[in-house]
Structure formats: structure tokens, C-alpha cells
Tab-separated table of C-alpha atoms and ligand atoms in Angstrom:
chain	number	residue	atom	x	y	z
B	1	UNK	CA	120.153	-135.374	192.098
B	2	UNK	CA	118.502	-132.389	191.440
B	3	UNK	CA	120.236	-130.651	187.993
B	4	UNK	CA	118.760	-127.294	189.123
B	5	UNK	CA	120.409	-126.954	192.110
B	6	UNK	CA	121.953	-123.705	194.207
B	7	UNK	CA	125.429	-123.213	195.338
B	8	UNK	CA	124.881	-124.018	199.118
B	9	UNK	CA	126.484	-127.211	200.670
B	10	UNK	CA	128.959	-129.606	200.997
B	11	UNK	CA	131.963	-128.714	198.761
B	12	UNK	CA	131.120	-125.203	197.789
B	13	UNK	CA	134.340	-123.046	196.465
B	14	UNK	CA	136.113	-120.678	198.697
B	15	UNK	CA	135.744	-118.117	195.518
B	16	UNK	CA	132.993	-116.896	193.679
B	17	UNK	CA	131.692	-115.267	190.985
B	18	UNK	CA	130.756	-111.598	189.868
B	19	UNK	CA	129.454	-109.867	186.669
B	20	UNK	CA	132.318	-107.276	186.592
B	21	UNK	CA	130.493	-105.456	183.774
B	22	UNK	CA	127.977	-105.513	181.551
B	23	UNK	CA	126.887	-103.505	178.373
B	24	UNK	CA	124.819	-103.215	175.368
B	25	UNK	CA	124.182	-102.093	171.666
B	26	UNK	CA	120.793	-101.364	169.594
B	27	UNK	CA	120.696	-100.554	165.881
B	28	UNK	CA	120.282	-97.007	165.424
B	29	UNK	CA	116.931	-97.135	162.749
B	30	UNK	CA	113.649	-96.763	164.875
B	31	UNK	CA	110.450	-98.401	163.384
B	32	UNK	CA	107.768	-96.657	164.996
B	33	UNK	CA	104.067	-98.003	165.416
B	34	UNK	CA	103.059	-94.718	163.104
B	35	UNK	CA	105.408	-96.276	160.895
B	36	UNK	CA	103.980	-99.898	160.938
B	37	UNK	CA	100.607	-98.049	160.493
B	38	UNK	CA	101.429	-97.186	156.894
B	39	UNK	CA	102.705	-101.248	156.587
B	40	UNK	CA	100.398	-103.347	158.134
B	41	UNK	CA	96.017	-102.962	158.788
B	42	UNK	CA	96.843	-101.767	162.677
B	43	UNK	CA	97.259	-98.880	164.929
B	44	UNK	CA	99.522	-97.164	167.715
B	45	UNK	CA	96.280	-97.750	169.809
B	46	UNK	CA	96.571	-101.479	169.397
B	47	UNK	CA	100.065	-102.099	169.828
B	48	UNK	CA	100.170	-99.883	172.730
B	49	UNK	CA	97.464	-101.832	174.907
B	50	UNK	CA	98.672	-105.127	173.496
B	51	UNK	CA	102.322	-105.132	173.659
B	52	UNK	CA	103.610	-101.928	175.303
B	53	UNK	CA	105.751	-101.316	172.776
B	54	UNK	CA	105.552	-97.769	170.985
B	55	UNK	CA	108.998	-98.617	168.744
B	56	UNK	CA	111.580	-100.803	168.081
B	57	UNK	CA	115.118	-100.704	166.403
B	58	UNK	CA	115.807	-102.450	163.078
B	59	UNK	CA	119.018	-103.143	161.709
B	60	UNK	CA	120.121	-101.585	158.554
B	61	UNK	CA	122.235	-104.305	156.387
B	62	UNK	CA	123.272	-101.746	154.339
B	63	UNK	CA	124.820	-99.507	156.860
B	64	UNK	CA	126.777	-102.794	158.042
B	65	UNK	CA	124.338	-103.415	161.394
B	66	UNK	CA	124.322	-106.820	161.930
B	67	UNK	CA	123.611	-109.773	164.506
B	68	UNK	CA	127.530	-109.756	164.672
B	69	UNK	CA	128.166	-106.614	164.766
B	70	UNK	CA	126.142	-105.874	167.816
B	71	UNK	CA	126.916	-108.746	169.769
B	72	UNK	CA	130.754	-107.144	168.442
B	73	UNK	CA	129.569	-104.061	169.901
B	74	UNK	CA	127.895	-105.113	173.146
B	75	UNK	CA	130.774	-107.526	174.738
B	76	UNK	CA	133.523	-104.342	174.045
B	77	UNK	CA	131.041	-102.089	175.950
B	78	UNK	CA	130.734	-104.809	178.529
B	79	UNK	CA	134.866	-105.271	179.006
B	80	UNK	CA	135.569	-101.267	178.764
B	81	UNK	CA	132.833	-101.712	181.787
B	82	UNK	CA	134.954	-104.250	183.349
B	83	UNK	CA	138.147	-102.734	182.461
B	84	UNK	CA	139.059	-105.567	180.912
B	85	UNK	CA	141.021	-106.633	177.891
B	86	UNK	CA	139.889	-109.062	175.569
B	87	UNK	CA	142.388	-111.481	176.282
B	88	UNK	CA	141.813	-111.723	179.634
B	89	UNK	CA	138.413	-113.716	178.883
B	90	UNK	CA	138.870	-117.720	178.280
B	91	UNK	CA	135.786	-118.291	177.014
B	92	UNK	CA	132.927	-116.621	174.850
B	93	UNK	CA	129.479	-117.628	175.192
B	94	UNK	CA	126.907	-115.860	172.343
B	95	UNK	CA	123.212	-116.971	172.659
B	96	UNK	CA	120.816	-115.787	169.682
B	97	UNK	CA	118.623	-118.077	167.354
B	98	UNK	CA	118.951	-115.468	164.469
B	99	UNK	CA	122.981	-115.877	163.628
B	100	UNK	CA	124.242	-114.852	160.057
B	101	UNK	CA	125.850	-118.198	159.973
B	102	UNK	CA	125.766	-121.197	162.038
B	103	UNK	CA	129.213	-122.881	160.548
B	104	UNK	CA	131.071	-120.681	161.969
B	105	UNK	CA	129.265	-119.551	165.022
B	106	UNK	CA	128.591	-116.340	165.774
B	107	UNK	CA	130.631	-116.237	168.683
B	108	UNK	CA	134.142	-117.565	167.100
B	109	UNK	CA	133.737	-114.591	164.435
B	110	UNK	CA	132.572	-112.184	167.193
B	111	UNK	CA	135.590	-113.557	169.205
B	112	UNK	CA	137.990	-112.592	166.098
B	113	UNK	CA	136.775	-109.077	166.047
B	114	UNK	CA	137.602	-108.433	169.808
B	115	UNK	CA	140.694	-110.334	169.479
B	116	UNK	CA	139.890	-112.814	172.366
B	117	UNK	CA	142.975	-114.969	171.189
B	118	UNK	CA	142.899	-116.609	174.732
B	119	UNK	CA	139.017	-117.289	174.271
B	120	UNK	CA	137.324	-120.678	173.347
B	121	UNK	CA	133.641	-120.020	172.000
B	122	UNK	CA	130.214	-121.198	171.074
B	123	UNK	CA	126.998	-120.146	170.501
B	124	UNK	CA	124.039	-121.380	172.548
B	125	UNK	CA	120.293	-121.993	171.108
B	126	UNK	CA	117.426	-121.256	173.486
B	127	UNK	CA	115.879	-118.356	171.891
B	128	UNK	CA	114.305	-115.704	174.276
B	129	UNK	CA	115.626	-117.442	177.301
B	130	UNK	CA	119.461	-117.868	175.652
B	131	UNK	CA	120.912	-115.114	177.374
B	132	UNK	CA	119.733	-116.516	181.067
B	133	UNK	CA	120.611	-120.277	179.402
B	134	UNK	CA	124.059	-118.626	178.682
B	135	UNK	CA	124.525	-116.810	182.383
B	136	UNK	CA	124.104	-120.151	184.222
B	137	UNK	CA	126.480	-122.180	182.000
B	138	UNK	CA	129.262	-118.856	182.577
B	139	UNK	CA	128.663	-119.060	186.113
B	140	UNK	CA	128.598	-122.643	186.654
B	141	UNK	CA	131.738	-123.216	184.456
B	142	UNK	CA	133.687	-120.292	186.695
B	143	UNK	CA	132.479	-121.629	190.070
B	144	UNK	CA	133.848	-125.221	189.021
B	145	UNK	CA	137.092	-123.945	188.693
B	146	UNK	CA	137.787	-124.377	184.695
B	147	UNK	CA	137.195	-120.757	183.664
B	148	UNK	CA	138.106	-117.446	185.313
B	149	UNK	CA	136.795	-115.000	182.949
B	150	UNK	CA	133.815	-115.359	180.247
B	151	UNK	CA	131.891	-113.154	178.462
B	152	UNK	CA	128.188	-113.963	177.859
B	153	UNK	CA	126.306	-112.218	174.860
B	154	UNK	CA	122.585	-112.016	174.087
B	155	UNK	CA	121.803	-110.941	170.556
B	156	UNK	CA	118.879	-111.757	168.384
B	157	UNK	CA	117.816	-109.546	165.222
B	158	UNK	CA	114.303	-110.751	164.766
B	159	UNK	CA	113.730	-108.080	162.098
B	160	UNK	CA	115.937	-110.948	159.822
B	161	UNK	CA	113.091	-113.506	160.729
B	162	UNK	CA	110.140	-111.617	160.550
B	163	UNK	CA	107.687	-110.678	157.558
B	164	UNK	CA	107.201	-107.327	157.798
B	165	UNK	CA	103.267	-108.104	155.978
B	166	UNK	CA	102.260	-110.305	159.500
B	167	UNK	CA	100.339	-107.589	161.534
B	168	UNK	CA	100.645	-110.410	164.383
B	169	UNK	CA	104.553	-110.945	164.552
B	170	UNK	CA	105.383	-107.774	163.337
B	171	UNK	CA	104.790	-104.770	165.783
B	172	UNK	CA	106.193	-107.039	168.941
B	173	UNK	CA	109.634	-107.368	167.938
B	174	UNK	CA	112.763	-105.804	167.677
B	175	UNK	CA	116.594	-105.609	167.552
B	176	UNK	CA	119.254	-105.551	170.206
B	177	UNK	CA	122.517	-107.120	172.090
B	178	UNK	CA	123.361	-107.067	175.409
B	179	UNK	CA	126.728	-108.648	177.466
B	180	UNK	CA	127.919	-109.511	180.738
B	181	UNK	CA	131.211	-110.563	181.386
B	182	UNK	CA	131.639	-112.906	184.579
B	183	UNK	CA	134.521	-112.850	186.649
B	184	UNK	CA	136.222	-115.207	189.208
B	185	UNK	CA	135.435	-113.705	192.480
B	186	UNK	CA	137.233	-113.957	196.135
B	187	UNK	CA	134.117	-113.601	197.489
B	188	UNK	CA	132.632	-116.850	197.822
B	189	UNK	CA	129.449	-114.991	198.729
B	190	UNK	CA	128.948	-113.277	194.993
B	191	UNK	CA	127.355	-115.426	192.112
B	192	UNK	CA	123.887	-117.426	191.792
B	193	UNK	CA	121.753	-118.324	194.905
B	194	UNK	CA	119.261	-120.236	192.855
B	195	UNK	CA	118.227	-120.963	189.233
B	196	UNK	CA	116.242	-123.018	186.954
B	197	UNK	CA	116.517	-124.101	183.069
B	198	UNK	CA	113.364	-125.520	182.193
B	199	UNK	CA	112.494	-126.690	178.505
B	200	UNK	CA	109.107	-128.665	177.356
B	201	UNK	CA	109.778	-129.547	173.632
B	202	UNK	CA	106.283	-130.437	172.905
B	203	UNK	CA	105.298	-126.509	172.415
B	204	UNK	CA	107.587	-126.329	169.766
B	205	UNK	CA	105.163	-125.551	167.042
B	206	UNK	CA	103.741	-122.522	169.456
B	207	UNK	CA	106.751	-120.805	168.078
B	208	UNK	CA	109.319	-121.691	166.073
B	209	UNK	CA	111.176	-120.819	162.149
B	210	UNK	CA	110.456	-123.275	159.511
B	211	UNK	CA	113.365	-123.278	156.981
B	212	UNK	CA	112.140	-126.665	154.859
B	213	UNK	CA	108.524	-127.471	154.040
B	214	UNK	CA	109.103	-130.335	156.508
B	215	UNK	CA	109.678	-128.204	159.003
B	216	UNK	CA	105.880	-127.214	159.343
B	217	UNK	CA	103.893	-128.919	162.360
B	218	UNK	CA	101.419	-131.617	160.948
B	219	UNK	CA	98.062	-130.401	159.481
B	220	UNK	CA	99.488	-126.715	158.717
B	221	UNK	CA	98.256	-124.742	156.076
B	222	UNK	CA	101.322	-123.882	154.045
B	223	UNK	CA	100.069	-121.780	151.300
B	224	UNK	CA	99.247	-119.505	154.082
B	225	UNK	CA	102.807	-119.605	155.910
B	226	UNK	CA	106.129	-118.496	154.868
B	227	UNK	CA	109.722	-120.321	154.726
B	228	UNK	CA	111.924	-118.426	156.781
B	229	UNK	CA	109.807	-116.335	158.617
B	230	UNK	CA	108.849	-116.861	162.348
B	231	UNK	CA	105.586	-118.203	163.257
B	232	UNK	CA	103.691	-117.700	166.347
B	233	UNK	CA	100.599	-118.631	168.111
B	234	UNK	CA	100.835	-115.758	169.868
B	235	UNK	CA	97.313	-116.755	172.205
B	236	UNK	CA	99.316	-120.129	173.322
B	237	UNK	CA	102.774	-118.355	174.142
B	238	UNK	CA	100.991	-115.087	176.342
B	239	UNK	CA	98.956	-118.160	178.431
B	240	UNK	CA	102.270	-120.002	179.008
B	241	UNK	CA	104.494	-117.148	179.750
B	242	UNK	CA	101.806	-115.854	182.274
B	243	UNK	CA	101.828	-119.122	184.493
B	244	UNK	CA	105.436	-120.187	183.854
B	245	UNK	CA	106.851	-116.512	184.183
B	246	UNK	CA	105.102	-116.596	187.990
B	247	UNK	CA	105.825	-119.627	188.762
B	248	UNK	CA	109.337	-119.662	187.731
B	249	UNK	CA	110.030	-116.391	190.185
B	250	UNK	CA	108.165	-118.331	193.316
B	251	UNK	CA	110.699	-121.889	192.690
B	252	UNK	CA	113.627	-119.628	192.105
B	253	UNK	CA	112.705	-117.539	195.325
B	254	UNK	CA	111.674	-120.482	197.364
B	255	UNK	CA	115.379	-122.387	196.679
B	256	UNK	CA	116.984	-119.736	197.895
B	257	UNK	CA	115.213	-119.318	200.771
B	258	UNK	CA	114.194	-115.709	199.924
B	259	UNK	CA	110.519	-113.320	200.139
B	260	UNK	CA	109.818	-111.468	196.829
B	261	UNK	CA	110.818	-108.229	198.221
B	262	UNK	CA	114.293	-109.426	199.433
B	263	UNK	CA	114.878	-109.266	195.348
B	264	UNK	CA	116.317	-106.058	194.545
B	265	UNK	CA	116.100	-106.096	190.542
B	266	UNK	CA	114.094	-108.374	188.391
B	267	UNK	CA	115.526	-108.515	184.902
B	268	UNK	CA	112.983	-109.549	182.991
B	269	UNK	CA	113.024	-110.877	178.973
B	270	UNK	CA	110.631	-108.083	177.002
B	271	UNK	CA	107.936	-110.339	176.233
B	272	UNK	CA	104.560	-107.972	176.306
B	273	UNK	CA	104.231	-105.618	178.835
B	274	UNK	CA	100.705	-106.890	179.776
B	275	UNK	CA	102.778	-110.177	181.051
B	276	UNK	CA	105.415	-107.924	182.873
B	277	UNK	CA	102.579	-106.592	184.640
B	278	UNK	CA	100.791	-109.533	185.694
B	279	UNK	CA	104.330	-111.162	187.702
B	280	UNK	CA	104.450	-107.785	189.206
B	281	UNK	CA	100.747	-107.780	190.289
B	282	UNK	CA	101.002	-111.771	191.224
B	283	UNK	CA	104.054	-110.388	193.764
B	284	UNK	CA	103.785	-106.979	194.814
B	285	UNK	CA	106.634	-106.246	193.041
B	286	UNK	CA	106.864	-102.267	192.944
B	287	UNK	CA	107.743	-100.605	189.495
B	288	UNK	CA	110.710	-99.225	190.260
B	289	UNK	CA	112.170	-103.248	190.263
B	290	UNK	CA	111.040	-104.482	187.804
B	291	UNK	CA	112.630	-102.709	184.642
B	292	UNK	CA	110.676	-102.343	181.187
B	293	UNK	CA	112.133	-100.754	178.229
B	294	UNK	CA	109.785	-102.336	175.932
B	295	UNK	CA	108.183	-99.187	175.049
B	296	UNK	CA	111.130	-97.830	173.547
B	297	UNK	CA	112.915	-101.514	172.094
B	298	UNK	CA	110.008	-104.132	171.527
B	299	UNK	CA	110.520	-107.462	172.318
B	300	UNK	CA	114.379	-108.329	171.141
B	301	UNK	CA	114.427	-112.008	172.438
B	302	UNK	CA	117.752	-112.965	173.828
B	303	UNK	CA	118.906	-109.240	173.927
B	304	UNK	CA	116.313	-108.253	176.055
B	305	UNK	CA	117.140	-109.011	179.713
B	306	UNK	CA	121.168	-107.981	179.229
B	307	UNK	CA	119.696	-104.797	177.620
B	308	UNK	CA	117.730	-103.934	180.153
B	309	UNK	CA	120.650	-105.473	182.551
B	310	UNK	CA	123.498	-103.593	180.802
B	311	UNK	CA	120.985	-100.060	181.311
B	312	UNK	CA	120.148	-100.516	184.913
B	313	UNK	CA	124.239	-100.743	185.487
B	314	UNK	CA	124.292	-97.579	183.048
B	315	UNK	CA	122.465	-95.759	185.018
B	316	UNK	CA	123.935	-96.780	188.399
B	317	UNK	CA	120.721	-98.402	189.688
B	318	UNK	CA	122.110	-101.838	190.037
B	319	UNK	CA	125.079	-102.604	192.337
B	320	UNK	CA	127.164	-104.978	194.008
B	321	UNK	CA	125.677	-106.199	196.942
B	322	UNK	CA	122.000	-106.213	195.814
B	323	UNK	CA	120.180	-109.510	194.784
B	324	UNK	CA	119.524	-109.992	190.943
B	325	UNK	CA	116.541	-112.206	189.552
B	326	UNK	CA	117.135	-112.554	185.410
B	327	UNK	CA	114.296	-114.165	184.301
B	328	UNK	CA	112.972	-115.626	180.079
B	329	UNK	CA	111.084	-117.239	178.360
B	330	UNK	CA	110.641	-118.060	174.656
B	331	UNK	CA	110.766	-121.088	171.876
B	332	UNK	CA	111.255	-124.240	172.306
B	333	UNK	CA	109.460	-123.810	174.591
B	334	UNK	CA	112.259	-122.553	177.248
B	335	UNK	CA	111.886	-120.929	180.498
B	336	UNK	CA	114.811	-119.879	183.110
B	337	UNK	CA	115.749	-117.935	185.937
B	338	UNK	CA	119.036	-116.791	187.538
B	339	UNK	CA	118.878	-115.395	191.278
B	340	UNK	CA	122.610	-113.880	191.767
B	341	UNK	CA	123.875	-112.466	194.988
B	342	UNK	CA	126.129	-109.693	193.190
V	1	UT7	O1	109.178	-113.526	173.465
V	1	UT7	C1	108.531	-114.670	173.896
V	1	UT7	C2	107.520	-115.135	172.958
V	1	UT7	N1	106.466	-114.212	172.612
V	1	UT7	C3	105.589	-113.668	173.476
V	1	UT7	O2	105.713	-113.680	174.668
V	1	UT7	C4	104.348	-113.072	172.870
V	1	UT7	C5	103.098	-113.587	173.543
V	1	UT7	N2	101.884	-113.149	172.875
V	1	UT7	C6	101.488	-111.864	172.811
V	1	UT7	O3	102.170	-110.977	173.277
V	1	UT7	C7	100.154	-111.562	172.186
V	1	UT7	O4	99.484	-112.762	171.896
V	1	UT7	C8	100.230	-110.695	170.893
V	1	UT7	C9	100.696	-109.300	171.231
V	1	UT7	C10	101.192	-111.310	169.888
V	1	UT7	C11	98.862	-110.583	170.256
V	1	UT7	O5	97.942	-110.017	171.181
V	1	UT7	P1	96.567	-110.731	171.490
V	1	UT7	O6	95.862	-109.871	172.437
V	1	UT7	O7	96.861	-112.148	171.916
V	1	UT7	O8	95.849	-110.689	170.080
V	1	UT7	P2	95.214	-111.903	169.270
V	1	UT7	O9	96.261	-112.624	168.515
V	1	UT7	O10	94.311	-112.658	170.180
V	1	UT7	O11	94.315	-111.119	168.249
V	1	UT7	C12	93.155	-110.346	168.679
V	1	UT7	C13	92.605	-109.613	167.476
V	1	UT7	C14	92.427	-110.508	166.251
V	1	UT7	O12	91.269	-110.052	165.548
V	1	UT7	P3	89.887	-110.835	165.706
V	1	UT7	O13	90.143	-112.243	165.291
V	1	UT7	O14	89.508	-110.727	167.172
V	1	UT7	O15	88.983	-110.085	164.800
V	1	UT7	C15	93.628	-110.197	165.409
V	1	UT7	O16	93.413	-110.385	164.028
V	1	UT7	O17	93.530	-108.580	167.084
V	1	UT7	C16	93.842	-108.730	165.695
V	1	UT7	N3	95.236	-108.313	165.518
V	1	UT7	C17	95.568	-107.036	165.285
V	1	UT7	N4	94.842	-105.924	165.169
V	1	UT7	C18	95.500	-104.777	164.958
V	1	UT7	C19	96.349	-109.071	165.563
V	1	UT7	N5	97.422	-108.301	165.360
V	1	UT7	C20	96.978	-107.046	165.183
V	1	UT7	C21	97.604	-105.814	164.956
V	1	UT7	N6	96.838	-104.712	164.838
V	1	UT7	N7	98.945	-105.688	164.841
């Protein structure tokens, strides 16, 4: 049996499911590259051609912006969107790898602020492909028939996990949250046509947060690396999200039976925008579908595809009816798609 299947065949519900709204919230402090200049040896120049990104927003502890706070924020944008109250949703899904706690998960405390007394919740762990994790397990749990309403949050706040004296790390990333909220549908024709979760744990030293000295891949030179702090081969990940990111579009196209251009929106995680443009190149896809805001966010992890999800609804350029390709990639290393019919 294949664990990655589609919807189609024998026993499919007469109902489906829809994303009934989605929405979003950044920090409000922009770090700049001009700023990182005065920080770290580098330059606008470099970031620029490397990354894409020209700044990023940081969260300020001390005005109260948090990893909670914004998934907080994000899922009560995303359920004004739906017109929904919070007690309407039975479950809460929050996917981030940079939670203030872990005993209580982010989402039970995040499901307290709303007041989503009706809610179960948990948080989900596959960094910059949690959100996409997160939107298959919501669908999947509605389209069995055990949930009617969930709300799915992606949140990371790498500036937490980051040392701000690592020219490498540094400039990519940012902060952000972004939520969907998935609703039973009575058209059995909404909700995913194809998707894939894909994980090989034996990159897990191409990225990952050590927390014990233990927690360091053999052979590493630990007076050179920081506890706490994320580390990257950042050479490794950009080959591996270049072949996985294309070939993860062309499995998730060709189980659903669909072309490239049949795709109306690719919602893509903010890696680099040099690897955004090579899966555009390696399909034909035309700018105009395939969304970056990296320029103006960096590279938030699990918040990036729901951000850029949650400002395509914003602006009224995606709509029910069109076909939806969410697509990640980060540790672990993790990969996943999510083709809906919407
Ligand atoms: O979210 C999912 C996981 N992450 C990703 O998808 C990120 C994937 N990786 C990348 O995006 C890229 O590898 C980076 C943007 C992180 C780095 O770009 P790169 O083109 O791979 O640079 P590099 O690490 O190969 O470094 C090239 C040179 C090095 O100098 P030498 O050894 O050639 O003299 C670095 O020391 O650039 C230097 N360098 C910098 N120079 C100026 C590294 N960082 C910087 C910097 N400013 N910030």
C-alpha cells in the first residue's frame, strides 16, 4: 500500500475538504542587509545574488513578539478570514521547530489564547516542511470523518536559533506565522489531489540544532560551533533542495494526473530565491505562479509557504476553484508537497 496516496478510488467520501481561510502575522522589527553589514564581514550585494533576500523581520522579546504570539496572531487572522469562531475548530495543529516550550506545546497554549475550548492540539516537528507536514495530517484527519474543523499553524522564529556573528546562517533567515483553517466540505471535489511526505534521516547533520555536546555529528569541531545555535551546511542543503524541490513537483503532478501548467499557484517554502528559480526554469512555470516574498521576509521556515499562502488570499489572487501546489523542504532532512483542488 502506497502511504502517499491521493483521494481517488474505491471508498472516497461524499464530502470534502476546503481551506475556508487563511492568514498570517510577521514581527514588526526589519533587519535589513545594510543592517547586517554593520554585524557581520558581508554585503547587500552578496545576500542579494545569494539568497534574494534584501530583509527580514525579527522578533522583539521585549515588546512581547513571540513564537506564540504570532502563531496567536496568525490562526485569529485565519478564522476572522473564515468567519469562524474559535470554538468551532476541534483540533489545532502548530508546526515550528523553534517553540518557547515543548512541555506544554505551543499549540495547547496558543489554543488557550483563542479560547478553542472545543479544540484538541499538538505541535508537529518537521522544520521547514512542518506547515505542508501539518496540511496533510488536517486534511487527511477531516476527509476520514473524525474532524470537521482544524486549524493548521506554521510558525518558526529562527532569529531565537541563530547567532547573529555566523555571516552564513545569518542573512537567510527570518521570522513569521502563517494559518489555514480547513473545513469539512460538501463538495467531495475540494481538498488534496495528490501529496507526498518524504523524510531521509541520514542528512540530519546537514542541518540541525545541537542543544548537548552529544548532540554534535561525529568528528565535529566543537570549539568552533555553538550550543543552541543552528548549524548548516548550507552547500549540501541548496544541492538537495534543487533535485528534491523538482522532483517532488513532477511525482506530485504525475499522481494526479496533471501538466505543470494545469497548477494555478505554487506555494513554495522561502528557501533561496536562486532555488525558487531553478523549479520555475526546470517547468516553465511563469512568475506570476510561483509567489516569492523572500525579498521582503527571508527564509522563515515553517511560516513561509502559509505566509506567502495567507498573502496570495489577501490579495485576492488565489480562489476557490483553482489548483494549489504547497511545496517544503528543510531539516531532517524533510521534503513534501500538497496538490489541493480548492
Ligand atoms: O530552508 C531550508 C534549508 N536551507 C536552505 O535551503 C539554504 C540552502 N543553502 C543556501 O541557500 C546557500 O548555501 C547559502 C545562501 C546559505 C550560502 O550561499 P552559497 O552560495 O552556497 O555560499 P557558500 O557557503 O558556498 O560560500 C561561498 C563564499 C565563501 O567564501 P570562500 O570560501 O569562497 O572564500 C563564504 O565564506 O561566500 C562566503 N560567504 C559570505 N560572504 C559574504 C558566506 N556567507 C557570506 C556572507 N557574506 N553572508
Amino acid at each position: 500500500m502506497n502511504a502517499n496516496a491521493g483521494k481517488s478510488g474505491a471508498g472516497s467520501p461524499s464530502f470534502g475538504v476546503r481551506i475556508a481561510g487563511a492568514g498570517s502575522c510577521v514581527p514588526e522589527k526589519r533587519l535589513t542587509n545594510h543592517d547586517l553589514e554593520k554585524m557581520v564581514d558581508t554585503s547587500d550585494e552578496w545576500i542579494v545574488q545569494r539568497t534574494g533576500v534584501r530583509e527580514r523581520r525579527i522578533c522583539d522579546p521585549e515588546k512581547g513578539e513571540s513564537n506564540r504570539v504570532l502563531c496567536t496572531r496568525a490562526i485569529e487572522a485565519a478564522l476572522r478570514d473564515a468567519r469562524m469562531d474559535a470554538t468551532e475548530l476541534d483540533l489545532l495543529i502548530v508546526a515550528t521547530c523553534t517553540g518557547e516550550s515543548t512541555v506544554p506545546s505551543v499549540a495547547c497554549r496558543v489554543s488557550d489564547n483563542i479560547g478553542a475550548v472545543n479544540a484538541g492540539a499538538f505541535d508537529l516537528v518537521a522544520a521547514c516542511s512542518g506547515f505542508v507536514y501539518a496540511l496533510n495530517v488536517a486534511h487527511d484527519l477531516i476527509r476520514a470523518g473524525s474532524h470537521r474543523a482544524v486549524g493548521v499553524v506554521g510558525c518558526d522564529v529562527m532569529s531565537s536559533i541563530l547567532d547573529y556573528s555566523d555571516r552564513a546562517l545569518c542573512i537567510l533567515f527570518g521570522d513569521a506565522a502563517g494559518a489555514a483553517v480547513l473545513r469539512i466540505s460538501d463538495n467531495p471535489e475540494q481538498g488534496i489531489l495528490s501529496r507526498f511526505l518524504h523524510a531521509d534521516g541520514a542528512g540530519w547533520h546537514d542541518l540541525y540544532l545541537p542543544r548537548r555536546p552529544v548532540d554534535f555529528p561525529d568528528g565535529a569541531d566543537q570549539e568552533k560551533l555553538k550550543l543552541n545555535c543552528l548549524q548548516m551546511n548550507g552547500r549540501q542543503i541548496y544541492k538537495f533542495a534543487v533535485a528534491r524541490f523538482g522532483d517532488l513537483i513532477q511525482e506530485t503532478l504525475d499522481k494526479a494526473g496533471l501538466t505543470a501548467d494545469q497548477v494555478d499557484h505554487y506555494v513554495c517554502h522561502q528557501s533561496n530565491a536562486r532555488i525558487l528559480e531553478s523549479a520555475r526554469e526546470r517547468f516553465g512555470i511563469p512568475s506570476e505562479k510561483l509567489y516569492v516574498n523572500i525579498d521582503k521576509f527571508g527564509n522563515s521556515s515553517a511560516g513561509s509557504a502559509p505566509l506567502c499562502f495567507a498573502q496570495l488570499r489577501e490579495m485576492g489572487r488565489v480562489k476557490d476553484g483553482q489548483v494549489v501546489m504547497f511545496v517544503a523542504f528543510g531539516a531532517g532532512l524533510t521534503w513534501a508537497s500538497s496538490l489541493w483542488q480548492l
